[in-house]
Short mmCIF file of C-alpha atoms and ligand atoms in Angstrom, two decimals:
data_model
loop_
_atom_site.label_atom_id
_atom_site.label_comp_id
_atom_site.label_asym_id
_atom_site.label_seq_id
_atom_site.Cartn_x
_atom_site.Cartn_y
_atom_site.Cartn_z
CA MET A 1 -0.03 0.03 0.04
CA ARG A 2 1.35 3.31 -1.07
CA ASN A 3 0.70 6.56 0.73
CA VAL A 4 0.97 8.61 -2.49
CA VAL A 5 1.00 7.44 -6.05
CA ILE A 6 1.88 10.20 -8.45
CA ILE A 7 0.80 9.73 -12.07
CA GLY A 8 3.14 11.64 -14.49
CA SER A 9 6.71 12.72 -14.34
CA GLY A 10 6.68 16.24 -15.86
CA CYS A 11 7.22 19.31 -13.78
CA ALA A 12 4.05 18.80 -11.82
CA GLY A 13 4.64 15.12 -10.99
CA ASN A 14 8.30 15.53 -10.18
CA THR A 15 7.70 18.45 -7.87
CA ALA A 16 4.90 16.58 -6.18
CA ALA A 17 7.37 13.75 -5.77
CA ILE A 18 10.04 16.02 -4.16
CA TYR A 19 7.53 17.41 -1.60
CA ALA A 20 5.93 14.03 -0.84
CA ALA A 21 9.31 12.22 -0.49
CA ARG A 22 10.75 15.00 1.64
CA ALA A 23 7.64 14.49 3.91
CA ASN A 24 8.74 10.83 4.27
CA LEU A 25 5.73 9.61 2.34
CA LYS A 26 7.74 7.36 0.01
CA PRO A 27 5.73 8.27 -3.03
CA LEU A 28 5.59 6.08 -6.20
CA VAL A 29 5.83 8.06 -9.49
CA VAL A 30 4.35 6.33 -12.52
CA SER A 31 6.35 8.11 -15.14
CA GLY A 32 4.13 7.60 -18.29
CA HIS A 33 5.11 6.81 -21.76
CA GLU A 34 6.07 10.40 -22.40
CA ALA A 35 8.29 10.50 -19.35
CA GLY A 36 9.32 14.10 -18.55
CA GLY A 37 6.29 15.63 -20.13
CA GLN A 38 6.40 18.57 -22.42
CA LEU A 39 9.73 19.77 -21.11
CA SER A 40 11.41 16.72 -22.42
CA LEU A 41 10.38 17.93 -25.93
CA THR A 42 12.03 21.27 -25.62
CA THR A 43 15.63 22.49 -25.78
CA LEU A 44 16.67 25.56 -23.78
CA VAL A 45 14.35 26.77 -21.00
CA GLU A 46 15.05 30.44 -20.10
CA ASN A 47 12.21 31.23 -17.93
CA PHE A 48 12.38 28.73 -15.09
CA PRO A 49 13.62 30.77 -12.09
CA GLY A 50 16.99 29.93 -10.74
CA PHE A 51 18.87 29.34 -14.00
CA PRO A 52 20.32 32.63 -15.25
CA GLU A 53 21.92 30.99 -18.23
CA GLY A 54 18.82 28.83 -18.96
CA ILE A 55 18.79 25.08 -18.68
CA ASN A 56 17.79 22.40 -21.18
CA GLY A 57 14.28 21.00 -20.63
CA PRO A 58 15.45 17.34 -20.35
CA ASP A 59 18.22 18.29 -17.95
CA LEU A 60 15.80 20.18 -15.78
CA ILE A 61 13.43 17.22 -15.70
CA GLU A 62 16.31 14.86 -14.86
CA ASN A 63 17.44 17.13 -11.96
CA MET A 64 14.05 17.18 -10.53
CA ARG A 65 13.74 13.42 -10.76
CA LYS A 66 17.17 12.88 -9.09
CA GLN A 67 16.11 15.33 -6.37
CA ALA A 68 12.98 13.34 -5.63
CA GLN A 69 14.82 10.12 -5.63
CA ASN A 70 17.35 11.49 -3.25
CA PHE A 71 14.57 11.95 -0.71
CA GLY A 72 13.27 8.48 -1.35
CA ALA A 73 10.75 8.65 -4.24
CA ASP A 74 10.40 5.53 -6.38
CA TYR A 75 9.84 5.66 -10.10
CA VAL A 76 8.18 3.07 -12.23
CA HIS A 77 8.16 3.31 -16.04
CA GLY A 78 4.92 2.84 -17.91
CA ASN A 79 1.32 4.03 -17.92
CA VAL A 80 -1.75 3.59 -15.68
CA LEU A 81 -4.02 1.34 -17.79
CA GLU A 82 -6.91 1.20 -15.40
CA ALA A 83 -7.92 3.19 -12.28
CA HIS A 84 -10.52 2.28 -9.58
CA LEU A 85 -11.14 5.36 -7.54
CA SER A 86 -14.65 4.77 -6.30
CA LYS A 87 -13.49 3.05 -3.09
CA ARG A 88 -10.50 2.93 -0.74
CA PRO A 89 -7.86 1.95 -1.13
CA PHE A 90 -7.48 3.36 -4.59
CA ARG A 91 -6.32 0.70 -7.19
CA LEU A 92 -4.26 1.43 -10.19
CA ASN A 93 -3.29 -0.97 -12.94
CA VAL A 94 0.23 0.02 -13.91
CA GLU A 95 1.21 -1.91 -17.06
CA GLY A 96 -0.50 -5.02 -15.73
CA ASP A 97 0.58 -4.76 -12.00
CA TRP A 98 -2.08 -3.56 -9.47
CA VAL A 99 -0.91 -0.75 -7.08
CA GLU A 100 -2.81 0.26 -4.08
CA ALA A 101 -2.77 3.86 -2.83
CA ARG A 102 -4.18 5.99 -0.02
CA THR A 103 -3.91 9.12 -2.06
CA VAL A 104 -3.30 9.76 -5.78
CA ILE A 105 -1.97 12.84 -7.46
CA VAL A 106 -2.96 13.10 -11.13
CA ALA A 107 -0.21 14.95 -12.97
CA SER A 108 -0.57 13.19 -16.27
CA GLY A 109 -0.49 16.38 -18.35
CA ALA A 110 -1.95 17.36 -21.71
CA ALA A 111 -0.23 16.36 -24.91
CA ALA A 112 0.09 18.98 -27.55
CA ARG A 113 -1.80 18.01 -30.60
CA TRP A 114 0.48 17.70 -33.63
CA LEU A 115 -0.14 17.63 -37.36
CA GLY A 116 1.40 14.12 -37.61
CA LEU A 117 3.90 14.66 -40.27
CA PRO A 118 7.10 12.68 -39.89
CA SER A 119 9.24 15.81 -40.62
CA GLU A 120 7.39 17.63 -37.78
CA GLN A 121 8.16 14.94 -35.31
CA LYS A 122 11.86 14.93 -36.29
CA LEU A 123 12.15 18.66 -36.01
CA ILE A 124 10.49 19.18 -32.54
CA GLY A 125 12.95 21.26 -30.50
CA HIS A 126 14.78 22.20 -33.78
CA GLY A 127 12.50 24.90 -34.97
CA VAL A 128 9.17 23.02 -34.50
CA SER A 129 7.45 23.99 -31.18
CA SER A 130 4.11 23.82 -29.58
CA CYS A 131 4.76 26.70 -27.17
CA ALA A 132 5.19 30.24 -28.15
CA THR A 133 5.91 31.38 -24.54
CA CYS A 134 8.70 28.86 -24.26
CA ASP A 135 10.37 29.29 -27.63
CA GLY A 136 9.34 32.57 -29.24
CA PHE A 137 12.29 34.37 -27.84
CA PHE A 138 14.63 32.38 -30.15
CA TYR A 139 13.04 33.91 -33.31
CA ARG A 140 14.01 37.53 -33.06
CA GLU A 141 13.66 39.22 -36.48
CA LYS A 142 12.80 35.83 -37.99
CA LYS A 143 9.92 34.67 -40.10
CA ILE A 144 7.48 32.47 -38.10
CA MET A 145 4.65 30.16 -39.20
CA VAL A 146 1.79 29.41 -36.81
CA ILE A 147 -0.63 26.58 -37.56
CA GLY A 148 -4.33 26.66 -36.26
CA GLY A 149 -7.47 28.60 -36.31
CA GLY A 150 -8.53 28.66 -32.69
CA ASP A 151 -7.79 31.01 -29.88
CA SER A 152 -4.44 29.34 -29.13
CA ALA A 153 -3.21 30.07 -32.71
CA MET A 154 -4.36 33.69 -32.47
CA GLU A 155 -2.74 34.18 -29.11
CA GLU A 156 0.53 32.60 -30.16
CA ALA A 157 0.65 34.47 -33.45
CA THR A 158 0.09 37.74 -31.70
CA PHE A 159 2.62 36.96 -28.94
CA LEU A 160 5.17 35.94 -31.69
CA THR A 161 4.95 39.24 -33.37
CA ARG A 162 6.94 40.63 -30.37
CA PHE A 163 9.90 38.71 -31.61
CA GLY A 164 9.53 37.72 -35.31
CA ARG A 165 9.57 40.20 -38.26
CA GLU A 166 6.57 38.40 -39.80
CA VAL A 167 4.07 35.69 -38.69
CA LEU A 168 2.27 33.68 -41.22
CA LEU A 169 -0.84 32.00 -39.81
CA VAL A 170 -1.86 28.94 -41.72
CA HIS A 171 -5.35 27.55 -41.24
CA ARG A 172 -7.06 24.72 -42.93
CA ARG A 173 -10.43 26.38 -43.33
CA GLU A 174 -11.90 29.75 -44.34
CA GLU A 175 -13.79 30.19 -41.03
CA PHE A 176 -11.91 30.37 -37.73
CA ARG A 177 -12.87 28.79 -34.48
CA ALA A 178 -11.15 31.63 -32.53
CA SER A 179 -13.32 34.09 -30.66
CA LYS A 180 -14.04 37.35 -32.56
CA ILE A 181 -11.92 39.48 -30.19
CA MET A 182 -8.82 37.33 -30.62
CA LEU A 183 -9.28 36.97 -34.36
CA ASP A 184 -9.74 40.71 -34.80
CA ARG A 185 -6.62 41.42 -32.72
CA ALA A 186 -4.64 39.19 -34.95
CA ARG A 187 -6.18 40.65 -38.07
CA LEU A 188 -5.36 44.12 -37.03
CA ASN A 189 -1.71 43.22 -36.39
CA PRO A 190 0.34 44.33 -39.31
CA LYS A 191 2.94 41.63 -38.79
CA ILE A 192 0.52 38.78 -39.19
CA LYS A 193 -0.39 37.54 -42.65
CA PHE A 194 -3.05 34.78 -43.10
CA ALA A 195 -3.12 31.76 -45.40
CA THR A 196 -6.55 30.12 -45.06
CA ASN A 197 -7.86 26.93 -46.72
CA THR A 198 -4.25 25.86 -46.52
CA VAL A 199 -2.53 22.79 -45.21
CA VAL A 200 1.16 21.88 -44.44
CA GLU A 201 2.41 18.99 -46.50
CA GLU A 202 6.02 18.92 -45.35
CA ILE A 203 8.40 20.85 -43.15
CA TYR A 204 11.98 21.38 -44.29
CA ASP A 205 14.78 20.52 -43.56
CA VAL A 206 15.22 17.23 -41.80
CA SER A 207 18.69 16.74 -43.32
CA GLN A 208 19.92 19.99 -41.63
CA ASN A 209 18.06 19.25 -38.42
CA LEU A 210 16.67 22.77 -38.66
CA VAL A 211 13.51 24.46 -39.86
CA THR A 212 14.04 26.30 -43.11
CA GLY A 213 10.50 26.32 -44.61
CA ALA A 214 7.38 24.40 -45.33
CA ARG A 215 5.51 23.10 -48.33
CA LEU A 216 1.95 24.37 -48.29
CA ARG A 217 -1.12 23.43 -50.30
CA ASN A 218 -4.15 25.65 -50.96
CA LEU A 219 -7.15 23.22 -50.61
CA LYS A 220 -9.39 25.28 -52.93
CA THR A 221 -6.98 25.91 -55.78
CA GLY A 222 -4.73 22.80 -55.30
CA GLN A 223 -1.68 25.10 -55.66
CA THR A 224 1.42 24.02 -53.69
CA TRP A 225 4.34 26.20 -52.75
CA ASP A 226 7.35 26.34 -50.56
CA GLU A 227 7.29 29.06 -47.90
CA PRO A 228 10.64 29.80 -46.18
CA VAL A 229 10.32 30.09 -42.41
CA ASP A 230 12.68 29.81 -39.43
CA GLY A 231 10.23 28.83 -36.78
CA PHE A 232 7.26 26.59 -37.00
CA PHE A 233 4.64 26.73 -34.19
CA VAL A 234 1.78 24.28 -33.98
CA ALA A 235 -1.19 25.56 -32.12
CA ILE A 236 -4.01 23.15 -32.83
CA GLY A 237 -5.02 22.30 -29.26
CA HIS A 238 -4.07 19.98 -26.54
CA ILE A 239 -5.41 16.67 -25.35
CA PRO A 240 -5.53 16.13 -21.51
CA ASN A 241 -4.41 12.71 -20.50
CA THR A 242 -7.55 11.78 -18.47
CA ALA A 243 -9.14 8.98 -20.56
CA VAL A 244 -8.29 6.35 -17.91
CA PHE A 245 -10.22 8.32 -15.25
CA HIS A 246 -13.31 8.81 -17.42
CA GLY A 247 -16.51 8.63 -15.34
CA GLN A 248 -14.64 8.84 -12.01
CA ILE A 249 -12.79 12.16 -11.89
CA GLN A 250 -15.00 15.06 -13.02
CA THR A 251 -13.75 16.76 -16.12
CA ASP A 252 -14.95 19.28 -18.57
CA ASP A 253 -16.14 18.44 -22.15
CA GLU A 254 -12.53 18.42 -23.35
CA GLY A 255 -11.32 16.05 -20.61
CA TYR A 256 -9.56 18.68 -18.34
CA ILE A 257 -10.09 17.94 -14.70
CA ILE A 258 -12.40 20.39 -12.96
CA SER A 259 -10.75 21.62 -9.75
CA GLN A 260 -12.72 21.68 -6.55
CA GLY A 261 -10.46 24.37 -5.19
CA GLY A 262 -6.70 24.12 -4.33
CA ALA A 263 -5.54 20.80 -5.84
CA ARG A 264 -8.70 18.90 -5.08
CA THR A 265 -10.80 16.79 -7.54
CA ASN A 266 -14.36 15.60 -6.93
CA VAL A 267 -12.87 12.36 -5.38
CA ALA A 268 -11.57 12.86 -1.80
CA GLY A 269 -7.95 11.77 -1.63
CA VAL A 270 -7.28 12.32 -5.43
CA PHE A 271 -5.52 15.57 -6.37
CA HIS A 272 -4.60 17.31 -9.56
CA ALA A 273 -1.45 18.98 -10.55
CA GLY A 274 -0.32 20.77 -13.73
CA ASP A 275 -1.61 20.84 -17.25
CA VAL A 276 -4.13 18.03 -16.74
CA GLN A 277 -6.30 20.76 -15.02
CA ASP A 278 -4.66 23.93 -16.32
CA ARG A 279 -5.54 25.01 -19.88
CA LEU A 280 -4.60 28.58 -19.29
CA TYR A 281 -1.02 28.97 -18.09
CA ARG A 282 0.71 25.63 -18.92
CA GLN A 283 4.17 26.76 -17.76
CA ALA A 284 6.90 24.61 -16.23
CA VAL A 285 6.94 26.89 -13.14
CA THR A 286 3.04 26.86 -12.71
CA ALA A 287 3.03 23.17 -13.14
CA SER A 288 5.76 22.71 -10.43
CA GLY A 289 3.83 25.15 -8.14
CA ALA A 290 0.71 22.97 -8.70
CA GLY A 291 2.77 19.81 -7.91
CA CYS A 292 3.81 21.35 -4.68
CA MET A 293 0.21 22.21 -3.71
CA ALA A 294 -1.05 18.70 -4.57
CA ALA A 295 1.73 17.12 -2.42
CA LEU A 296 0.96 19.37 0.63
CA GLU A 297 -2.74 18.56 0.29
CA ALA A 298 -2.02 14.83 0.11
CA GLU A 299 0.20 15.14 3.09
CA ARG A 300 -2.48 16.90 5.14
CA TYR A 301 -5.18 14.49 4.06
CA LEU A 302 -3.01 11.53 5.14
CA GLU A 303 -2.30 13.27 8.41
CA ALA A 304 -5.97 13.85 9.10
CA GLU A 305 -6.55 10.14 8.48
CA GLY A 306 -3.82 9.28 11.03
CA HIS A 307 -1.22 7.99 8.52
P1 LIG B 1 -9.32 24.68 -30.56
O1 LIG B 1 -10.37 25.83 -30.26
O2 LIG B 1 -9.84 23.33 -30.58
O3 LIG B 1 -8.83 25.05 -32.07
C1 LIG B 1 -8.06 24.15 -32.70
C2 LIG B 1 -7.68 24.71 -34.15
O4 LIG B 1 -6.73 23.87 -34.67
C3 LIG B 1 -8.85 24.75 -35.00
O5 LIG B 1 -8.95 25.84 -35.79
C4 LIG B 1 -8.63 23.43 -35.83
O6 LIG B 1 -9.21 23.55 -37.15
C5 LIG B 1 -7.19 23.40 -35.94
N1 LIG B 1 -6.79 22.00 -36.13
C6 LIG B 1 -7.08 20.92 -35.35
N2 LIG B 1 -6.55 19.71 -35.88
C7 LIG B 1 -5.86 20.15 -36.98
C8 LIG B 1 -5.00 19.44 -37.88
N3 LIG B 1 -4.75 18.19 -37.77
N4 LIG B 1 -4.51 20.20 -38.94
C9 LIG B 1 -4.73 21.53 -39.05
N5 LIG B 1 -5.46 22.23 -38.15
C10 LIG B 1 -6.02 21.55 -37.07
O7 LIG B 1 -8.04 24.73 -29.62
P2 LIG B 1 -7.25 25.94 -28.98
O8 LIG B 1 -7.18 27.08 -29.93
O9 LIG B 1 -6.17 25.33 -28.44
O10 LIG B 1 -8.31 26.36 -27.90
C11 LIG B 1 -8.77 25.41 -26.84
C12 LIG B 1 -9.64 26.08 -25.83
O11 LIG B 1 -8.85 27.03 -25.06
C13 LIG B 1 -10.70 26.92 -26.49
O12 LIG B 1 -11.92 26.82 -25.67
C14 LIG B 1 -10.13 28.30 -26.48
O13 LIG B 1 -11.12 29.28 -26.48
C15 LIG B 1 -9.36 28.35 -25.15
N6 LIG B 1 -8.34 29.25 -25.23
C16 LIG B 1 -8.53 30.54 -24.79
C17 LIG B 1 -7.61 31.48 -24.87
C18 LIG B 1 -7.83 32.85 -24.30
O14 LIG B 1 -8.98 33.25 -24.12
N7 LIG B 1 -6.84 33.70 -24.02
C19 LIG B 1 -6.32 31.19 -25.32
C20 LIG B 1 -6.11 29.93 -25.82
C21 LIG B 1 -7.10 28.98 -25.71
P3 LIG B 1 -10.79 23.53 -37.51
O15 LIG B 1 -11.28 24.89 -36.99
O16 LIG B 1 -10.84 23.33 -38.92
O17 LIG B 1 -11.34 22.38 -36.79
#
C-alpha cells in the first residue's frame, strides 16, 4: 500500500514527488510513456527561475527526478492502464501490475496535438514547437509560421509578433474557431499574414536538423508552394491525459479535470497538478507550483486520517 501514487513525471509530478518524498511519504511516481512531459520535448528553458543561463528541458526534468529520488521517491516506467477510484484504497493498474494507494496525485499532463507529419516529429525542438511562450524568444527578427485557427493560434501568433519580423498564420479552413476578439486582434496586427484553406504537406529541412521552410497546399485551388520560415509553431490544441479516469474524476467536455479548489478533485484523496487541469498557463513553473500544492494537500489528507 502506497501513501501517495503520483501519475506523471513532468514538472508537476516531479515537484509533487520532491515534496511528498521529503515529507517521508515514499511516493511512487508512474512516469508515463512520455516521461518528463512537455519539457522533455524542448531545448533551452530560459524562464524557469534559478537558471540565469537557462537550462535544457530534459536536464531540468532529470534534475527534478534525481532530487525526488534522493529523498526516497520511487519511479516506475509505464502508464496507468486502469484506475478504480470509487472506493478505498484506490487501485491502479500500472502496465498489468496492481498498485494500491491511500492518495493519488494526477499529474498526467496534456499532450500537444501535432499535425502528424514525420518531418514535424523529427524537427520538434529544432524549430518546431508547440509553445510560443517557451520558444518565441529564439526567433527575433525571424519569419515564423503558426498553424491553427482557434484562440491558441491567435494568441500565439500575436505573442510571436513581439519577436519575429513576420508571422504567417496557416489555417485549414476559411472560417475560424477563434473568438472574434482574438481573431480581430490578430487581423489588425500588421505583422500577421493569413493563409486560409491551406494545409502543411512537409516541413523542411530534416537533413539539416533545422526548420528552413514548409510546403503548403491551398485546398481550394490545389496550388502548392514552398514558404521559407525559421520557426514553426503548431497551435491546434491539446489533449488532456485523463481518458483512464473517465466517469470517475470530474472533467470538462474536453477532458480537463475540474478543480474543486486548491488541488482537489471531486474524489476525496485524489488531487490534480499541472496541465491536466490547467488549460490557461501551462508553464513549467506553474506546473511545479501545482505539484507542490497537490503534495501538501495529500500530506494533510493523510495526516487527518492518521497515517
Ligand atoms: P481549438 O479551439 O480546438 O482550435 C484548434 C484549431 O486547430 C482549430 O482551428 C482546428 O481547425 C485546428 N486543427 C485541429 N487539428 C488540426 C489539424 N490536424 N490540422 C490543421 N489544423 C487543425 O483549440 P485551442 O485554440 O487550443 O483552444 C482550446 C480552448 O482553449 C478553446 O476553448 C479556447 O477558447 C481556449 N483558449 C482561450 C484563450 C484565451 O482566451 N486567451 C487562449 C487559448 C485557448 P478547425 O477549426 O478546422 O477544426
